[in-house]
CSV table of C-alpha atoms in Angstrom, one decimal:
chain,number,residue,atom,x,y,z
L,30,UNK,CA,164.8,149.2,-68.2
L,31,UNK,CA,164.2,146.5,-66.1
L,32,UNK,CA,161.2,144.8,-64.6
L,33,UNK,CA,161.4,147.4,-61.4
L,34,UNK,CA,161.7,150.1,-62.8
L,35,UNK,CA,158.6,149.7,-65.5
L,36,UNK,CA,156.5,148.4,-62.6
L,37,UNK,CA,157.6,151.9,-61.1
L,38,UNK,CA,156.6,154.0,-64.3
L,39,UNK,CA,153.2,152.0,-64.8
L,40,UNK,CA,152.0,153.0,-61.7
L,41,UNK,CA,153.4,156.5,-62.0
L,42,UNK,CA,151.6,156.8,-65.5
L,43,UNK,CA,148.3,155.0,-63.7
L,44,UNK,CA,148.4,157.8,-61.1
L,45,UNK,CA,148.4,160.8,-63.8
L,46,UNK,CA,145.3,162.7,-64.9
L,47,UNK,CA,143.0,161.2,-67.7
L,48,UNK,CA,143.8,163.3,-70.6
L,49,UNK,CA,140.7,162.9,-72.3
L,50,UNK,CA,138.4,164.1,-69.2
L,51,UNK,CA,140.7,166.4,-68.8
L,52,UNK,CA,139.1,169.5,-70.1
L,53,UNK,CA,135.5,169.1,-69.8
L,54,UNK,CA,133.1,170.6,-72.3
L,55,UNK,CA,129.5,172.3,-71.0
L,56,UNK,CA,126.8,171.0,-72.3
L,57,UNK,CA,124.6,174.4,-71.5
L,58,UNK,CA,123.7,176.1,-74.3
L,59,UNK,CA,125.4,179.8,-73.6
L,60,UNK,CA,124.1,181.5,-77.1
L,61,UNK,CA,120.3,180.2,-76.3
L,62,UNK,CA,120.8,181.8,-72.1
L,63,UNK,CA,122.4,185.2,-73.9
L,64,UNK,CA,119.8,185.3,-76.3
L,65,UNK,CA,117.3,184.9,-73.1
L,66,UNK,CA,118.3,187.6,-71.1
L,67,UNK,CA,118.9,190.6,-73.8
L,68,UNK,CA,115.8,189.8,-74.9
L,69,UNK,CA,114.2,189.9,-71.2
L,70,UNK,CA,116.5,192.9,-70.9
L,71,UNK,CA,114.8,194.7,-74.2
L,72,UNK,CA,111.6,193.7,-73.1
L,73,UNK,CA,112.5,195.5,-69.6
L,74,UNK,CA,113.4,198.6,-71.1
L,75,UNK,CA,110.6,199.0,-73.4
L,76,UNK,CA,108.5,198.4,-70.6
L,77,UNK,CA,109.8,201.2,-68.8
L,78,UNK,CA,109.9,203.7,-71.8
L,79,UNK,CA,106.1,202.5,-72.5
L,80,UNK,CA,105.4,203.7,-69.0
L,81,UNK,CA,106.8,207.2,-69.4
L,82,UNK,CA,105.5,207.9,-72.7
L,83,UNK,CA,101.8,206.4,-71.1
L,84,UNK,CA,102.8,208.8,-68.1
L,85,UNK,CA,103.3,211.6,-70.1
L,86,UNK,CA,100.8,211.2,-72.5
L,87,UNK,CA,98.3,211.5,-69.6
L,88,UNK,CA,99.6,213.9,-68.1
L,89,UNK,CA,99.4,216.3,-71.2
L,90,UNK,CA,95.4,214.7,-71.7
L,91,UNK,CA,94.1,215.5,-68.2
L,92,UNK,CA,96.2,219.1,-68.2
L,93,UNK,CA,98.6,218.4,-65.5
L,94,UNK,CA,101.5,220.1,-67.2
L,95,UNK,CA,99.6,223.6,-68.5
L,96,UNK,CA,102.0,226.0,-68.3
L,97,UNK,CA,101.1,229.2,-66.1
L,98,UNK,CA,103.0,232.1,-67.7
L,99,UNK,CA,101.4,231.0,-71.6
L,100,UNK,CA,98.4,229.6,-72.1
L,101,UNK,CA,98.4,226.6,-74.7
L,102,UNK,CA,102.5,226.2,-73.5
L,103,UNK,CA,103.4,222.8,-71.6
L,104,UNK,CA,105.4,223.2,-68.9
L,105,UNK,CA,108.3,220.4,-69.6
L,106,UNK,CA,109.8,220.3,-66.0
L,107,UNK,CA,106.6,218.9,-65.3
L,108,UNK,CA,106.0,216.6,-67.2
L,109,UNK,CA,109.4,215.1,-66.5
L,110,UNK,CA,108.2,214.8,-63.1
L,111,UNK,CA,104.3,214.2,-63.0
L,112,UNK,CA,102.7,211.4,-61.7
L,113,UNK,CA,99.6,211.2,-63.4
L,114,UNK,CA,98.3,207.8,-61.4
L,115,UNK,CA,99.2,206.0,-58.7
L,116,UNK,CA,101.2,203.3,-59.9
L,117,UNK,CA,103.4,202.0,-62.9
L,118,UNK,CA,101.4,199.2,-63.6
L,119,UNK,CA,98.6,201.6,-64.4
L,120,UNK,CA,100.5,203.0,-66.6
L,121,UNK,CA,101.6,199.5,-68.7
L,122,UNK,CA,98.1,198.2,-68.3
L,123,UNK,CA,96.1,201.0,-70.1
L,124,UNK,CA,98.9,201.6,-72.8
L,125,UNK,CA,98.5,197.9,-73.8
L,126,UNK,CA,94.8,197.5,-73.6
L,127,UNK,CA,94.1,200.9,-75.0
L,128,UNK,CA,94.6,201.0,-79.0
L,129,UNK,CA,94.1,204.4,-81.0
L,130,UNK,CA,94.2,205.4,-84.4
């Protein structure tokens, strides 16, 4: 090759992508972020089954869910569906603060 032509191919090769930037590499921690939110999605979800059991649980206490034909019986389409109090939170609140043997 001559002079030309490697003036030609250096500026060619000078124009390419840098190889070793090429592919770049994250430096977020993805195992620590997954860990994160299926934990924060457990937490959720035993949240939410602490509120129905709570729910329930009152229900059956204050004698929401009697059944009418016999006496003693729990009505269970009920106490799917009863709203003992007013508000979830309620719920959460007095099933973390309250401790029974």
């Amino acid at each position: 090759m001559d002079s030309k032509e490697e003036g030609i191919m250096k500026m060619y090769r000078e124009s390419g992508p840098d190889e070793t930037r090429l592919f770049e590499r994250s430096s977020v921690n993805h195992a620590a972020w997954t860990l994160l939110a299926l934990t924060l999605a457990l937490c959720g979800w035993l949240m939410v089954a602490l509120v129905n059991a709570e729910n329930q649980r009152y229900a059956l206490a204050s004698g929401m869910c009697q059944d009418q034909v016999f006496k003693g019986g729990i009505d269970k389409v009920c106490l799917a569906k009863a709203r003992s109090r007013d508000h979830w939170w309620q719920h959460l609140g007095h099933a973390m603060t309250t401790f029974k043997p």
